[in-house]
XYZ file of C-alpha atoms in Angstrom:
426
model
C -49.949 -27.946 -3.461
C -49.928 -31.470 -4.810
C -51.071 -34.616 -3.055
C -51.443 -38.182 -4.205
C -54.778 -39.687 -3.182
C -54.490 -42.706 -0.900
C -55.976 -45.163 -3.411
C -54.465 -43.628 -6.545
C -50.773 -43.030 -5.872
C -49.995 -42.996 -9.599
C -52.124 -39.910 -10.311
C -51.661 -36.321 -9.200
C -54.663 -34.568 -7.672
C -54.972 -30.891 -6.955
C -56.219 -30.206 -3.419
C -56.660 -27.264 -1.120
C -54.577 -28.878 1.577
C -53.740 -32.150 3.215
C -56.520 -34.635 3.909
C -57.977 -34.686 7.386
C -57.753 -38.166 8.870
C -58.676 -39.518 12.292
C -55.808 -39.055 14.743
C -56.170 -42.597 16.045
C -55.011 -44.278 12.783
C -51.712 -46.039 13.509
C -51.065 -47.450 10.000
C -50.549 -44.237 8.076
C -47.344 -43.054 6.428
C -46.479 -39.587 5.092
C -43.840 -39.199 2.372
C -42.054 -35.923 1.592
C -40.111 -35.878 -1.678
C -39.848 -33.522 -4.667
C -39.808 -36.353 -7.238
C -43.320 -37.503 -8.356
C -41.936 -40.817 -9.582
C -40.357 -41.563 -6.208
C -43.572 -40.586 -4.433
C -45.578 -42.955 -6.603
C -43.131 -45.827 -6.049
C -43.065 -45.374 -2.269
C -46.850 -44.990 -2.039
C -47.432 -48.211 -3.983
C -44.905 -50.151 -1.883
C -46.334 -48.731 1.340
C -49.881 -49.726 0.481
C -48.734 -53.251 -0.389
C -47.239 -53.323 3.114
C -50.579 -52.395 4.652
C -50.035 -48.659 5.120
C -52.297 -45.804 3.989
C -49.883 -43.593 2.067
C -50.039 -39.770 1.989
C -47.510 -38.014 -0.212
C -46.511 -34.416 -0.724
C -43.819 -32.250 -2.276
C -44.356 -29.393 0.188
C -42.786 -29.270 3.703
C -45.618 -27.128 5.097
C -48.204 -29.627 3.861
C -46.094 -32.390 5.383
C -46.282 -30.853 8.849
C -49.995 -30.054 8.566
C -50.609 -33.701 7.658
C -48.356 -34.824 10.478
C -50.522 -32.960 12.979
C -53.824 -34.245 11.598
C -52.973 -37.831 10.647
C -50.575 -38.832 13.452
C -48.768 -41.354 11.180
C -46.848 -44.407 12.325
C -44.017 -43.576 9.925
C -42.650 -40.794 7.716
C -40.168 -40.824 4.832
C -38.203 -37.618 4.214
C -35.940 -36.801 1.272
C -32.819 -34.845 2.194
C -32.586 -32.727 -0.960
C -35.673 -30.509 -1.174
C -36.075 -27.169 -2.992
C -37.770 -25.171 -0.200
C -36.036 -26.587 2.874
C -33.196 -29.058 3.012
C -33.807 -32.339 4.769
C -31.728 -31.480 7.828
C -33.868 -28.398 8.449
C -36.953 -30.595 8.145
C -35.505 -33.116 10.629
C -34.842 -30.291 13.079
C -38.376 -29.033 12.614
C -39.726 -32.559 13.096
C -37.795 -32.929 16.351
C -39.463 -29.769 17.688
C -42.944 -31.238 17.159
C -44.726 -32.560 20.253
C -44.194 -36.299 20.688
C -44.381 -39.125 20.326
C -42.539 -38.917 17.018
C -43.302 -41.342 14.173
C -40.671 -43.757 12.916
C -38.446 -42.064 10.344
C -36.891 -43.245 7.096
C -34.378 -40.879 5.469
C -34.010 -41.001 1.685
C -31.403 -39.402 -0.576
C -29.191 -39.858 -3.586
C -26.438 -37.764 -1.996
C -24.310 -40.812 -1.105
C -23.822 -43.120 1.863
C -21.639 -40.737 3.872
C -24.238 -37.975 3.717
C -27.024 -40.410 4.588
C -25.019 -41.770 7.499
C -24.351 -38.250 8.784
C -28.043 -37.376 8.434
C -28.971 -40.470 10.404
C -26.589 -39.398 13.171
C -28.217 -35.960 13.190
C -31.649 -37.569 13.533
C -30.408 -39.819 16.344
C -28.954 -36.833 18.186
C -32.260 -35.000 17.782
C -34.043 -37.895 19.472
C -35.941 -39.062 16.397
C -36.900 -42.723 15.905
C -34.835 -43.700 12.852
C -36.076 -46.899 11.211
C -33.544 -46.789 8.372
C -32.202 -45.013 5.301
C -32.916 -45.376 1.592
C -30.154 -44.732 -0.948
C -31.542 -43.574 -4.294
C -32.144 -45.241 -6.646
C -33.906 -47.995 -4.711
C -36.321 -50.841 -5.357
C -39.839 -51.215 -4.000
C -38.639 -54.310 -2.109
C -36.158 -52.149 -0.152
C -38.983 -49.846 0.914
C -41.184 -52.733 2.000
C -38.341 -54.276 3.996
C -37.742 -51.032 5.907
C -41.462 -50.568 6.521
C -41.657 -54.087 7.893
C -38.688 -53.484 10.204
C -40.182 -50.226 11.460
C -43.518 -51.893 12.104
C -41.876 -54.647 14.191
C -39.982 -52.000 16.145
C -43.227 -50.137 16.782
C -44.822 -53.287 18.171
C -41.808 -53.883 20.410
C -41.981 -50.323 21.720
C -45.680 -50.692 22.507
C -44.942 -53.963 24.277
C -42.141 -52.418 26.299
C -44.289 -49.453 27.268
C -46.687 -51.796 29.020
C -43.981 -53.162 31.297
C -42.906 -51.805 34.647
C -40.374 -48.959 34.324
C -36.728 -49.858 34.860
C -35.661 -49.409 38.488
C -32.434 -47.615 37.591
C -32.224 -43.877 38.125
C -29.860 -42.039 35.800
C -29.971 -38.352 36.640
C -29.903 -36.837 40.114
C -27.828 -34.231 41.885
C -25.830 -35.588 44.813
C -23.413 -33.963 47.251
C -19.913 -35.384 47.754
C -20.619 -36.356 51.363
C -23.671 -38.373 50.229
C -21.501 -40.280 47.784
C -18.820 -40.877 50.438
C -21.461 -42.206 52.829
C -22.639 -44.638 50.149
C -19.050 -45.811 49.607
C -18.204 -46.273 53.267
C -21.585 -47.669 54.390
C -21.805 -50.436 51.779
C -24.360 -48.607 49.675
C -22.638 -49.558 46.427
C -23.231 -52.842 44.635
C -21.426 -54.195 41.573
C -23.389 -55.518 38.613
C -21.755 -57.861 36.110
C -22.248 -57.895 32.341
C -21.190 -61.107 30.565
C -18.645 -61.142 27.736
C -18.555 -64.017 25.259
C -16.397 -65.347 22.460
C -17.689 -63.879 19.232
C -17.218 -67.115 17.270
C -18.275 -69.864 19.690
C -20.474 -67.956 22.114
C -18.551 -69.410 25.080
C -18.461 -67.258 28.207
C -15.123 -65.453 28.622
C -15.706 -63.116 31.534
C -17.509 -60.043 32.810
C -17.329 -56.290 33.079
C -17.853 -54.872 36.564
C -20.306 -51.960 36.608
C -21.050 -50.176 39.857
C -24.518 -49.134 41.040
C -25.702 -47.191 44.075
C -28.488 -48.917 45.979
C -30.042 -45.713 47.297
C -32.486 -46.150 50.226
C -35.005 -43.682 48.755
C -34.273 -43.520 45.027
C -33.610 -47.173 44.230
C -30.791 -48.174 41.880
C -28.728 -45.170 40.762
C -26.534 -45.449 37.655
C -22.823 -44.512 37.835
C -23.149 -41.407 35.658
C -24.898 -39.757 38.590
C -22.158 -40.261 41.186
C -18.814 -41.540 39.819
C -17.775 -38.120 38.521
C -18.654 -36.580 41.881
C -16.566 -39.177 43.697
C -13.569 -38.551 41.440
C -13.798 -34.760 41.755
C -14.019 -35.038 45.553
C -10.949 -37.262 45.734
C -12.715 -40.555 46.473
C -11.491 -42.414 43.387
C -9.518 -45.066 45.266
C -12.244 -45.662 47.877
C -14.735 -46.216 45.051
C -12.354 -48.415 43.055
C -11.562 -50.481 46.150
C -15.250 -51.292 46.663
C -15.673 -52.312 43.008
C -12.415 -54.280 42.974
C -13.146 -56.256 46.147
C -16.742 -57.106 45.171
C -15.582 -58.136 41.695
C -12.751 -60.353 42.890
C -14.982 -61.939 45.541
C -17.514 -62.753 42.819
C -14.845 -64.235 40.560
C -13.442 -66.308 43.438
C -16.919 -67.709 44.171
C -17.251 -69.245 40.712
C -16.152 -72.756 39.790
C -14.667 -71.483 36.519
C -11.040 -70.407 36.913
C -10.660 -69.377 33.254
C -13.032 -66.389 33.392
C -11.773 -62.804 33.619
C -13.131 -59.557 35.053
C -12.828 -56.042 33.553
C -12.638 -53.143 35.983
C -12.699 -49.468 35.023
C -9.882 -47.437 36.529
C -9.907 -43.679 36.970
C -6.908 -42.013 35.276
C -6.468 -40.004 38.487
C -5.247 -43.188 40.180
C -2.312 -43.459 37.790
C -0.686 -40.628 39.756
C -0.503 -42.890 42.819
C 2.820 -44.694 43.183
C 1.145 -47.450 45.223
C -1.684 -48.245 42.764
C 0.010 -51.336 41.306
C 0.728 -52.692 44.789
C -2.865 -52.073 45.902
C -4.230 -53.977 42.901
C -1.800 -56.840 43.465
C -2.661 -57.066 47.174
C -6.376 -57.291 46.379
C -5.742 -60.164 43.939
C -3.667 -62.000 46.550
C -6.400 -61.531 49.158
C -8.967 -63.294 46.940
C -6.488 -65.728 45.365
C -7.135 -64.389 41.860
C -4.313 -64.386 39.314
C -3.504 -60.929 37.955
C -3.860 -62.321 34.426
C -7.612 -62.670 35.043
C -8.020 -58.938 35.741
C -8.429 -56.458 32.874
C -7.907 -52.809 33.764
C -9.950 -50.557 31.478
C -9.101 -46.938 30.751
C -11.150 -44.790 28.396
C -9.366 -43.558 25.303
C -9.973 -39.951 26.350
C -8.558 -40.618 29.830
C -5.298 -38.857 30.401
C -3.148 -38.270 33.437
C -1.491 -34.934 34.025
C 1.735 -36.816 34.642
C 2.192 -38.831 31.451
C 5.516 -40.302 32.564
C 3.976 -41.548 35.814
C 1.007 -43.002 33.895
C 3.349 -44.837 31.526
C 5.313 -46.202 34.480
C 2.224 -47.403 36.342
C 0.611 -49.025 33.310
C 3.836 -50.749 32.327
C 4.219 -52.072 35.882
C 0.658 -53.414 35.724
C 1.536 -55.371 32.591
C 4.731 -56.654 34.190
C 2.673 -57.888 37.153
C 0.404 -59.749 34.756
C -2.629 -57.452 34.600
C -4.189 -56.957 31.191
C -4.836 -53.449 29.942
C -7.758 -52.308 27.776
C -8.282 -49.057 25.916
C -12.017 -48.429 26.275
C -14.307 -46.505 23.878
C -11.717 -46.872 21.125
C -12.345 -44.627 18.128
C -14.142 -41.730 19.816
C -11.109 -39.689 20.902
C -8.387 -37.866 19.051
C -5.304 -39.706 20.276
C -6.118 -43.360 19.599
C -2.987 -44.294 17.671
C -0.789 -42.184 19.940
C -2.171 -44.040 22.964
C -1.615 -47.412 21.303
C 1.953 -46.477 20.409
C 2.855 -45.130 23.866
C 1.033 -47.406 26.281
C 1.255 -51.210 26.663
C -2.362 -52.103 25.957
C -3.356 -55.736 25.458
C -6.929 -55.070 24.347
C -8.965 -52.650 22.210
C -12.604 -52.082 23.076
C -14.659 -50.762 20.145
C -17.046 -48.017 21.192
C -20.715 -48.964 21.115
C -21.573 -45.977 18.889
C -19.962 -47.846 15.974
C -21.302 -51.269 16.931
C -24.915 -50.132 17.160
C -24.774 -48.649 13.639
C -23.631 -51.909 12.068
C -26.017 -53.144 9.407
C -27.353 -49.718 8.439
C -24.147 -47.664 8.182
C -21.515 -48.533 5.595
C -19.080 -46.159 7.263
C -19.534 -47.764 10.693
C -18.937 -51.198 9.153
C -15.724 -50.008 7.524
C -14.517 -48.430 10.771
C -15.226 -51.582 12.796
C -13.495 -53.793 10.210
C -10.490 -51.453 10.272
C -10.262 -51.494 14.080
C -10.497 -55.292 14.115
C -7.730 -55.518 11.499
C -5.624 -53.030 13.473
C -6.031 -55.070 16.643
C -5.136 -58.280 14.847
C -2.077 -56.672 13.293
C -0.869 -55.446 16.686
C -1.617 -58.734 18.424
C -4.363 -57.209 20.606
C -7.637 -58.714 21.766
C -10.577 -56.868 20.151
C -13.774 -56.453 22.179
C -17.020 -54.930 20.878
C -19.468 -53.452 23.366
C -23.097 -52.472 22.883
C -24.191 -55.534 20.852
C -27.987 -55.448 20.771
C -28.989 -57.646 17.818
C -28.171 -60.980 16.210
C -27.217 -59.164 12.989
C -24.584 -57.134 14.853
C -23.201 -60.278 16.478
C -22.980 -62.082 13.139
C -21.281 -59.138 11.437
C -18.712 -58.832 14.227
C -18.024 -62.549 13.990
C -17.542 -62.243 10.217
C -15.154 -59.294 10.740
C -13.013 -61.410 13.077
C -13.834 -59.692 16.376
C -12.702 -61.729 19.405
C -15.121 -60.831 22.218
C -18.527 -59.158 22.480
C -20.818 -57.835 25.182
C -24.156 -56.039 25.166
C -27.852 -56.372 25.891
C -28.255 -59.079 23.232
C -25.932 -61.296 25.269
C -26.944 -60.141 28.735
C -27.772 -57.024 30.735
C -25.652 -55.993 33.738
C -26.826 -58.177 36.633
C -26.202 -58.372 40.382
C -24.198 -61.277 41.800
C -26.973 -63.808 42.407
C -28.763 -63.088 39.124
C -25.474 -63.407 37.245
C -24.842 -66.818 38.819
C -28.280 -68.005 37.688
C -27.576 -66.670 34.198
C -24.297 -68.613 34.041
C -26.030 -71.822 35.134
C -28.679 -71.518 32.397
C -26.579 -70.021 29.600
C -26.648 -71.884 26.283
C -24.300 -70.378 23.661
C -26.161 -71.903 20.724
C -29.345 -69.987 21.588
C -27.634 -66.669 20.789
C -26.971 -67.621 17.178
C -30.478 -68.828 16.338
């Protein structure tokens, strides 16, 4: 087994095993690669970045060192003689946490690296970035610096109070119905802005359950139950009325609201009339309401769905295809149904900047939307870099945590009053 000593990364030293280091050291990095030259380069760059570097060509030594050293970061090559990198990632994911930040290295090409990164993400590993061979020492140092800042942010976040939202819980249909009928549901609003200017354009309505014992419950825990039990319209009516009341309370009459609609409701002949009546009740023009349907949403009665969606457009409602790019019938849906907006799925947006393939896909969707005369919205924007890239690609509208989290009515009003578009771009 071969290890490079911490202070002499350019020389090979024979050892009987990995060095034993104190478990409390937070500035250690372990590198697994079968190329001595690469190991030497990474070790030198890591030490210049303030890390104590430990390198090995052997996966078993890597995991022994991982247990003893408790490093802040690891770098793993995908193409190894004993075990391939994906097997090593799977083995790493099975180790007791918390896991170190991970950098994946390979000369196998950007598509393979991107796929490996997705595997690591799915395994729950903390991916700091990827290195395409051959690479420069400056690229290594940049990734190490980014990972270190992320680590500090995570430690800072861990000291805060936990988020009050509850994601997973098992509820009965009658509990959900009681929440709907007894005003237990509250709508949160996430702002959407112009990608170029930063000006506020509108909001997406996102429902929450204000549970008396469990606090704020996220929609994944109860919306599916409501739909399966036949409460889709009751739920939609609550969201629609709260959303339109909020919009009517604002001084800005140029802002819009996006509301998610269950595909089950497209089988109702009165759905267009019900939406129109709600708009009339709150004196909101239909043109200010965007009805969102997920790309994978389908109605059993496709003719009825086409009729209802076309009637919505005739009445003035705008129509958005949500999560665009994650289903199998995207172009078929665009060809058949009268959409006015494409919403790029956040899985592509959040990989911008470190995935060449994601960047190409987003650019293609933006170009497709422009060619078809559709508004293009990107969701899941979490960084300034993502915002700038989307702006450069020509995206029209963005939303995400970088712009603003989903907020209840009063908090959203305060956000609007204090919002300064220029602050987002600095």
